[in-house]
CSV table of C-alpha atoms in Angstrom, one decimal:
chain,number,residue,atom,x,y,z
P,24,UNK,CA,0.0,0.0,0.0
P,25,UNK,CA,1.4,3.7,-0.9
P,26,UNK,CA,1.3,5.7,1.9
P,27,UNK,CA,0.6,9.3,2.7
P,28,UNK,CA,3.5,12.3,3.2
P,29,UNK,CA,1.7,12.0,6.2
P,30,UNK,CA,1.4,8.8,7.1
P,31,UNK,CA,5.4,8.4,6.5
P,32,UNK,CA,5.7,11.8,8.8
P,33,UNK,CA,3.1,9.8,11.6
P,34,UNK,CA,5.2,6.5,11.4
P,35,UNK,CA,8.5,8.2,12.1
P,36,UNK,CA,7.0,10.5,15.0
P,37,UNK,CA,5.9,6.7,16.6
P,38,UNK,CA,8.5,5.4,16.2
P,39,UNK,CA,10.1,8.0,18.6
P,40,UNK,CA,6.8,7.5,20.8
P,41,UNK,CA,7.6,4.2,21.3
P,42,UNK,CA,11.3,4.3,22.2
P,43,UNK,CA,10.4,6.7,25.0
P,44,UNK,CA,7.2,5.0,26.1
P,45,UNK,CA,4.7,7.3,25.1
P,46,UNK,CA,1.1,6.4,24.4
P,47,UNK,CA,0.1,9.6,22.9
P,48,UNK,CA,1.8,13.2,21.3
P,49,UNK,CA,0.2,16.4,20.7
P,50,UNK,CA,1.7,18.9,18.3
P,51,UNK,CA,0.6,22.3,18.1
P,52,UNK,CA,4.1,24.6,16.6
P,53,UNK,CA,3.5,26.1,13.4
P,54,UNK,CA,6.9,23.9,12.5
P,55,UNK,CA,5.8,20.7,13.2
P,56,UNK,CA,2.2,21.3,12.3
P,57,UNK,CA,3.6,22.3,8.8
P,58,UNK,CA,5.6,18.9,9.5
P,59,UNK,CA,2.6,16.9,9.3
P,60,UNK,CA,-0.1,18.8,7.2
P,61,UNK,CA,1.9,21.1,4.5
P,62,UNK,CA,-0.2,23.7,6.1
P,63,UNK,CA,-0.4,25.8,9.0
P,64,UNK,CA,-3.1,26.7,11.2
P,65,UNK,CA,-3.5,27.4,14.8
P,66,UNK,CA,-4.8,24.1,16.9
P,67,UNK,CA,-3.5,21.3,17.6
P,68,UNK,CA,-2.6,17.2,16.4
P,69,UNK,CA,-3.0,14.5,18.7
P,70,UNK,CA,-1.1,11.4,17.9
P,71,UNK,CA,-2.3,8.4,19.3
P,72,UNK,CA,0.4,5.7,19.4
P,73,UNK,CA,-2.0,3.4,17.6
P,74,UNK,CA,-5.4,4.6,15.5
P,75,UNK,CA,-6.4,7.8,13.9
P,76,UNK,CA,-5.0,11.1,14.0
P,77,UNK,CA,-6.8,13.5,15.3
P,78,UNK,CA,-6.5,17.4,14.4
P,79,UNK,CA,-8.7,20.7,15.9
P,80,UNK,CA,-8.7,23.8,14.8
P,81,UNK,CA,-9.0,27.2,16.8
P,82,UNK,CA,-7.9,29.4,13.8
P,83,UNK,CA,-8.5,30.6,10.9
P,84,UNK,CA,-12.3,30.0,11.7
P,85,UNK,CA,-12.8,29.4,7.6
P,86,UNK,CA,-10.5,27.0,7.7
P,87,UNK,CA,-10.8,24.1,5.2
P,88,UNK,CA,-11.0,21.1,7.2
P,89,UNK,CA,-11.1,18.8,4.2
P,90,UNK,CA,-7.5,19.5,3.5
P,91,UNK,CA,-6.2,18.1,6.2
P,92,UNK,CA,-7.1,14.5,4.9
P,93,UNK,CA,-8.4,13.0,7.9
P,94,UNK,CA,-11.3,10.5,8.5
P,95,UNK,CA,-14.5,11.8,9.0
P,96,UNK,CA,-15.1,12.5,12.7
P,97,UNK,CA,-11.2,13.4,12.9
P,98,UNK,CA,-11.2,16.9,12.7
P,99,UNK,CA,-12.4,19.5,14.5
P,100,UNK,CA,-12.8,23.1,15.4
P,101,UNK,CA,-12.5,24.0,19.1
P,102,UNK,CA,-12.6,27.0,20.8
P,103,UNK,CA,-10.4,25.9,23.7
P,104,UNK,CA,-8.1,22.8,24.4
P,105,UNK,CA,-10.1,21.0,26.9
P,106,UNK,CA,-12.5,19.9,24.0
P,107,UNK,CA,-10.0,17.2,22.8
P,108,UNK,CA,-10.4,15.6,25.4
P,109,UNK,CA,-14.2,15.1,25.2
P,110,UNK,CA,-13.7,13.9,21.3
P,111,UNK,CA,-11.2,11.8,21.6
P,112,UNK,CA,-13.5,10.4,24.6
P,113,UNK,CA,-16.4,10.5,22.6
P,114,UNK,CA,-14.7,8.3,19.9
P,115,UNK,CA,-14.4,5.7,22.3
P,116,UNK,CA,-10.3,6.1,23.1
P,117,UNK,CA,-9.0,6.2,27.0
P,118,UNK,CA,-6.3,8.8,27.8
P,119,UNK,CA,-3.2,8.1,27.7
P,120,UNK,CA,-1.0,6.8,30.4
P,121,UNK,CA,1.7,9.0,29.2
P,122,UNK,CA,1.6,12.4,27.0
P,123,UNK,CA,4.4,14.2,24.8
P,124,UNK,CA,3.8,18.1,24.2
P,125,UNK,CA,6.0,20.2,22.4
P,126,UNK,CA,7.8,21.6,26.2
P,127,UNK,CA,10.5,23.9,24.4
P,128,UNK,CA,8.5,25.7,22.8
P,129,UNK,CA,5.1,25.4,25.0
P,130,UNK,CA,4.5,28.3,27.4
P,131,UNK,CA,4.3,27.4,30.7
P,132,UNK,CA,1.0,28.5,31.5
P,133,UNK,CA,-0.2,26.2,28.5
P,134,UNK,CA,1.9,23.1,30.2
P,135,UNK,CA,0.3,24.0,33.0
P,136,UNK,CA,-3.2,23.4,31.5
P,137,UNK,CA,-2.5,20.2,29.7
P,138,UNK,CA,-1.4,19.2,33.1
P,139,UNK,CA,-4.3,19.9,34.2
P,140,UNK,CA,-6.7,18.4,31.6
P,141,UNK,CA,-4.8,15.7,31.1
P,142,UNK,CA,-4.4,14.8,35.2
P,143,UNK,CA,-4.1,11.1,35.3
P,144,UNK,CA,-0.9,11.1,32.5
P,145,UNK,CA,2.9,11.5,32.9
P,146,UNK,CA,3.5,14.4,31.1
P,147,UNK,CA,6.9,14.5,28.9
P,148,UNK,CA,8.9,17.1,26.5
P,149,UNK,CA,8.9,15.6,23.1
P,150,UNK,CA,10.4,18.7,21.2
P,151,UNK,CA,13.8,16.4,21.1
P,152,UNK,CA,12.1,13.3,19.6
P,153,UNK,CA,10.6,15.2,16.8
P,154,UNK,CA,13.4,17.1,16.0
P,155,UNK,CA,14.9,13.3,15.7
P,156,UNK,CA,11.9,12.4,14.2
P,157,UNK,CA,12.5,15.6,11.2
P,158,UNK,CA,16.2,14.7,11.0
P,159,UNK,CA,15.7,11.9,8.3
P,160,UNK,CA,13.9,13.1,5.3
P,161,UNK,CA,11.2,11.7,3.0
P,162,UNK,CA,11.8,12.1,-0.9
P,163,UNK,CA,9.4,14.5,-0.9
P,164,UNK,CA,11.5,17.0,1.8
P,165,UNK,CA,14.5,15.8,0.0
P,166,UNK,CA,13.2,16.8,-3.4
P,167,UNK,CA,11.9,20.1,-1.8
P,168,UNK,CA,15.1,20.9,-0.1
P,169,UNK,CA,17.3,20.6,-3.6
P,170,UNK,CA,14.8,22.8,-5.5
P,171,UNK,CA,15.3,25.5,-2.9
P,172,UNK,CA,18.9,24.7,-3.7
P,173,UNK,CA,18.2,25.3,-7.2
P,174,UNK,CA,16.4,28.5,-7.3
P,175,UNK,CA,18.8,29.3,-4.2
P,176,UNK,CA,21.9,28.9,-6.3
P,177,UNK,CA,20.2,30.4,-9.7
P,178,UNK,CA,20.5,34.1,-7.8
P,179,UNK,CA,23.6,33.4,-6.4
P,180,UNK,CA,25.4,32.8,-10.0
P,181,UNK,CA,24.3,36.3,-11.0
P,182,UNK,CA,25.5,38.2,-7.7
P,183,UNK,CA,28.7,39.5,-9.2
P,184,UNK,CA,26.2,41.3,-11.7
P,185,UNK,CA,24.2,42.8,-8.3
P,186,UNK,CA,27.5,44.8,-7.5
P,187,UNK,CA,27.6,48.6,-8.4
P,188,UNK,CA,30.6,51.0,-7.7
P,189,UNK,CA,29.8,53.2,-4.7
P,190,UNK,CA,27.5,50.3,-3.1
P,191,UNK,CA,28.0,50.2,0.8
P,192,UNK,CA,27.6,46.4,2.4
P,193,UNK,CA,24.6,47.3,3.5
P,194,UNK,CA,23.4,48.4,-0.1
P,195,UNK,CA,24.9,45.3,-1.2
P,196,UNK,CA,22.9,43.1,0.8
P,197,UNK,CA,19.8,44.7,0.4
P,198,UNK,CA,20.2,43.7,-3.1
P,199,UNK,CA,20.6,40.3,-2.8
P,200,UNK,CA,18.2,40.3,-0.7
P,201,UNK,CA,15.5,41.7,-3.4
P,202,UNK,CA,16.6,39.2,-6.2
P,203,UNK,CA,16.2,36.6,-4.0
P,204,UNK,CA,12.7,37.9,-3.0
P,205,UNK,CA,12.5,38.2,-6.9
P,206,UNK,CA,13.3,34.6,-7.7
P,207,UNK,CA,11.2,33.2,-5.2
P,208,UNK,CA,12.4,33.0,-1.5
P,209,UNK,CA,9.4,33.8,0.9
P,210,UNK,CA,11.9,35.8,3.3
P,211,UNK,CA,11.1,33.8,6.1
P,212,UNK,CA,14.2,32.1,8.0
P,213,UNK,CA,13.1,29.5,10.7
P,214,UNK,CA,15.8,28.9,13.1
P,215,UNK,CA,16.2,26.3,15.7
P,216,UNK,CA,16.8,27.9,19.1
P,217,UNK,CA,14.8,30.4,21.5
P,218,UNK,CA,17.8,33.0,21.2
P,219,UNK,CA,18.8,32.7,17.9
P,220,UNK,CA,17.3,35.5,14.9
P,221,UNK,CA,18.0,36.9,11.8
P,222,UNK,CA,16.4,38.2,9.0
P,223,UNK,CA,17.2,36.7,5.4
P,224,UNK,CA,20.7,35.6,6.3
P,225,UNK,CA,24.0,37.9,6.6
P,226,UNK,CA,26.5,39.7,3.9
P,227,UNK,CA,29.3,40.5,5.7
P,228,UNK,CA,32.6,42.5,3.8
P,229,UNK,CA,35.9,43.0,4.6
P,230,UNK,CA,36.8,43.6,8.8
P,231,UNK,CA,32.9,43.1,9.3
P,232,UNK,CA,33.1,39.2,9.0
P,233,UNK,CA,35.3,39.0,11.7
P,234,UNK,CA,32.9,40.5,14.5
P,235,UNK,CA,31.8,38.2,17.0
P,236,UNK,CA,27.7,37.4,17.5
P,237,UNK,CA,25.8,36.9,20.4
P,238,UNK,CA,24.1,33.8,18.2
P,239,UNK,CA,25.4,30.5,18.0
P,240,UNK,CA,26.2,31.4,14.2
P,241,UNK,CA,29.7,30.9,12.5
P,242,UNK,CA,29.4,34.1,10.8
P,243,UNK,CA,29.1,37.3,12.8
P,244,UNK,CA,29.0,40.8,11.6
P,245,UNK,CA,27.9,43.9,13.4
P,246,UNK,CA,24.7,44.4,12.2
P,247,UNK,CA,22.7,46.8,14.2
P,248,UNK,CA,22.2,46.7,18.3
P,249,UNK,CA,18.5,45.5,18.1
P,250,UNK,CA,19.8,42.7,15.5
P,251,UNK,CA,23.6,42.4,16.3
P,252,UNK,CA,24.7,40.1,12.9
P,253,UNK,CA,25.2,40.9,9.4
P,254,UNK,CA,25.9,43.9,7.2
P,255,UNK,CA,26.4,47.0,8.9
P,256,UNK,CA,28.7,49.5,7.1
P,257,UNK,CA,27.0,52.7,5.5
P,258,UNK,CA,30.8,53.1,4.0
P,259,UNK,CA,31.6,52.2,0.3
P,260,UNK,CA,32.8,48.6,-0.5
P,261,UNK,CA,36.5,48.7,-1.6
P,262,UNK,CA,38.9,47.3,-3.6
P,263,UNK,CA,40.9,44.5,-1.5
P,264,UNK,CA,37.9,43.1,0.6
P,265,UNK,CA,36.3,40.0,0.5
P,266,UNK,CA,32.9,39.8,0.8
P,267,UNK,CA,31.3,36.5,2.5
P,268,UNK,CA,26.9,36.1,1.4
P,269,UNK,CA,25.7,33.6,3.8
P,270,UNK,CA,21.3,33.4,3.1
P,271,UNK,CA,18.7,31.2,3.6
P,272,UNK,CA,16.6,30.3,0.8
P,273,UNK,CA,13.4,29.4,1.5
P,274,UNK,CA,11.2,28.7,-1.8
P,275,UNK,CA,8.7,26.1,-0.2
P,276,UNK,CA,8.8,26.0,3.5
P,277,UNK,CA,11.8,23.9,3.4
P,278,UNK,CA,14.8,25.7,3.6
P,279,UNK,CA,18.1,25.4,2.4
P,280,UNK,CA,21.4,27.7,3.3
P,281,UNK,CA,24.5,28.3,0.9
P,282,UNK,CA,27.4,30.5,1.6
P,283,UNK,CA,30.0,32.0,-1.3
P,284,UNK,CA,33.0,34.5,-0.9
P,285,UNK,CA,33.6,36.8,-3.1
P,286,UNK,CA,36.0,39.6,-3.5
P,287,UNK,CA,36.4,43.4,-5.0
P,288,UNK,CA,39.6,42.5,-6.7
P,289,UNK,CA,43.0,40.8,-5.3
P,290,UNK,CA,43.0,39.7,-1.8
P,291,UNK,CA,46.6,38.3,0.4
P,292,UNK,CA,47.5,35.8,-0.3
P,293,UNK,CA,46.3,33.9,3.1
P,294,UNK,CA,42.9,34.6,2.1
P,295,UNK,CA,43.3,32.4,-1.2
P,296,UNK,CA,45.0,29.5,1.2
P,297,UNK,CA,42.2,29.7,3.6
P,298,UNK,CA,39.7,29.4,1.0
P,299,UNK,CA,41.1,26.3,-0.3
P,300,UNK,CA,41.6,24.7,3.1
P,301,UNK,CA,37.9,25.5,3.6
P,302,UNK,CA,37.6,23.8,0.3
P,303,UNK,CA,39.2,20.5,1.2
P,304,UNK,CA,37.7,20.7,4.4
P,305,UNK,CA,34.3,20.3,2.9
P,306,UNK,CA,35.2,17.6,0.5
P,307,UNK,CA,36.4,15.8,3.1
P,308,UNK,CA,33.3,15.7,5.3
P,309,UNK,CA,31.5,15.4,1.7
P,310,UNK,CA,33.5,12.3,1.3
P,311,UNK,CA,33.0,10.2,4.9
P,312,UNK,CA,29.1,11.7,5.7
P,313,UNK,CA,27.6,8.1,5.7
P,314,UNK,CA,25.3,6.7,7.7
P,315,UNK,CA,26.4,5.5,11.0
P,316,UNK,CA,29.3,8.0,11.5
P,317,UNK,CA,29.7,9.9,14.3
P,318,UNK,CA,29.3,13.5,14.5
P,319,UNK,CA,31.8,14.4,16.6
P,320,UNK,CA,34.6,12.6,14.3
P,321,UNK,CA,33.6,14.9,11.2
P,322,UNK,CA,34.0,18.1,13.6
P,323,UNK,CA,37.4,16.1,14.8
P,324,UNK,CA,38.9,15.6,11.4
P,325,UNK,CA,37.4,18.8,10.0
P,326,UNK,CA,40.0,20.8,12.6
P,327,UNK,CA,42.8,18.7,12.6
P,328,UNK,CA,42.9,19.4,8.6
P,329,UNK,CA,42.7,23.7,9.4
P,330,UNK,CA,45.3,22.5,12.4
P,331,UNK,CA,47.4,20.8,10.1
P,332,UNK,CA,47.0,23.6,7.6
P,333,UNK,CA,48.0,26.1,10.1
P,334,UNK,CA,44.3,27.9,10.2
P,335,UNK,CA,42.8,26.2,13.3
P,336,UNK,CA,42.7,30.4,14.1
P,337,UNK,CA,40.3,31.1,11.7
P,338,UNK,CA,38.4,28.0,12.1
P,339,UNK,CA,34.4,28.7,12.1
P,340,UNK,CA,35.4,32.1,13.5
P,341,UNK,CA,38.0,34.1,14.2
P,342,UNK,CA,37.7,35.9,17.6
P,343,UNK,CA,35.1,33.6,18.6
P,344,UNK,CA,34.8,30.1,17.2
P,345,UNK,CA,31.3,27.9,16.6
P,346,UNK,CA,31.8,24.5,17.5
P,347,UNK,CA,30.7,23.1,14.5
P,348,UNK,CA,31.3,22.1,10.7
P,349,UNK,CA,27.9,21.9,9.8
P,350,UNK,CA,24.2,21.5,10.4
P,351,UNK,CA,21.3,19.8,8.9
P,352,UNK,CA,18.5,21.9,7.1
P,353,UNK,CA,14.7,21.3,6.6
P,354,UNK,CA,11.9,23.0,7.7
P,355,UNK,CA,14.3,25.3,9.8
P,356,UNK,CA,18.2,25.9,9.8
P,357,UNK,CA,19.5,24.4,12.5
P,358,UNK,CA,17.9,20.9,12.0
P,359,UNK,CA,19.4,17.6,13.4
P,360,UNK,CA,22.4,16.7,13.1
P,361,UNK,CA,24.5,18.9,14.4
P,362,UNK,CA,28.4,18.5,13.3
């Protein structure tokens, strides 16, 4: 039998369930609802570890409930969250001896209130398991991941022809940042973690690349106080800089993120040397990313290469260094695994 997007999506998330003994999973993040429904709406997705899906709706009150794909008698609007528990009651299902909410990202208050309706079940934070569960793609992300690529890189071959004489970094960026708008990208950059923002990505010349960000980001850059990454020079770009774009493309919901350095004529010499040892650096994790290797011995081998090299100082930083080579992508930058 072919299944569903999300039916594959449903297996994988109970498959996680059941590793951590958990009867039932509600999902209510505009991520993970997107995850499950290629839609968003505000409400929630309860997950039973066997049986039907269930989904309600609080908002948009319009919404077209037939989209969603469920069994009759699946899908609901609610006005409040203590109503799932009277249909999932009403369809004849007990409550679970033990519940998975999305606890990152979950206010407290509405923990609290799950708690509450939910009294007789061990409450747990499943945000982990679906992250795990997001980390291993269908063809379907896949192929919606290497079309953002596509379009992604399809801007990115013309950005020599963005540049005018007299345009500032910040000019510069702005730019890109239209054609991309222009070619597709929805502007939107989802990003794993509660402190971590930016807007389209960062374009970062010259000295600028080399401040350090309060974000767990290899690149830095200025920016501005309120936003403290990315272009920030009014100043005109110069002859002798390099110039590093660093964006997220998102075309589809998935997202996909590609860096390229460029420069305004010749650069030292050391910046041609650590470009190529960046170079090698990715073929070589290009090379032994199978499955079954361990994270930690890419990041390992990844440094002892820029050691070796003598650029372990500029490795994923300058002043300050990101422990990483790399990261996975999907519905938000930042995705499992971590390298």
């Amino acid at each position: 039998m072919i299944q569903t997007e999300r039916e594959l999506k449903v297996l994988k998330i109970r498959e996680q369930m059941q590793r951590n003994q958990l009867e039932a999973c509600i999902v209510s993040t505009p991520v993970n609802t997107y995850y499950l429904h290629q839609c968003i709406f505000q409400g929630y997705t309860y997950i039973p570890l066997e049986g039907e899906v269930f989904s309600f709706v609080r908002r948009p009150s319009d919404f077209n409930l037939k989209a969603l794909q469920l069994q009759d008698g699946h899908c609901h609007f609610i006005r409040k969250p203590e109503q799932i528990i009277e249909v999932i009651q009403a369809a004849g299902l007990t409550l679970p001896a033990s519940l998975g909410l999305e606890g990152e990202e979950m206010p407290q208050s509405q923990w609290a209130r799950f708690e509450k309706m939910f009294a007789t079940s061990q409450i747990k934070n499943i945000s982990h398991l679906l992250r795990q569960a997001r980390s291993v793609k269908t063809e379907y992300e896949l192929e919606q991941i290497r079309q953002s690529a596509r379009l992604h890189e399809a801007v990115y071959r013309n950005i020599p022809s963005f540049y005018r004489p007299g345009m500032s970094e910040k000019d510069f960026c702005i730019e890109i940042e239209y054609q991309m708008r222009k070619g597709g990208c929805l502007g939107l950059f989802r990003c794993y973690g509660i402190d971590m923002e930016s807007f389209m990505g960062s374009v970062v010349a010259g000295d600028n690349a080399a401040a350090s960000s309060p974000y767990d980001f290899a690149l830095g850059g200025a920016g501005h106080p309120s936003n403290p990454i990315g272009a920030t020079q009014d100043t005109a770009l110069r002859e002798g800089q390099s110039i590093l774009v660093d964006m997220c493309g998102n075309f589809s919901g998935y997202l996909d993120d590609l860096s390229r350095c460029y420069s305004l004529g010749k650069l030292p010499e050391i910046a041609y040397r650590a470009h190529q040892v960046a170079l090698d650096i990715q073929a070589y994790v290009q090379e032994n990313l199978r499955p079954g290797v361990i994270c930690e011995d890419l990041y390992n081998g990844a440094l002892k290469m820029a050691q070796e090299a003598g650029m372990a100082e500029y490795f994923m930083g300058c002043r300050q260094q990101a422990k990483f080579v790399g990261h996975g992508v999907g519905l938000v930058i930042n995705e499992l695994p971590v390298l």
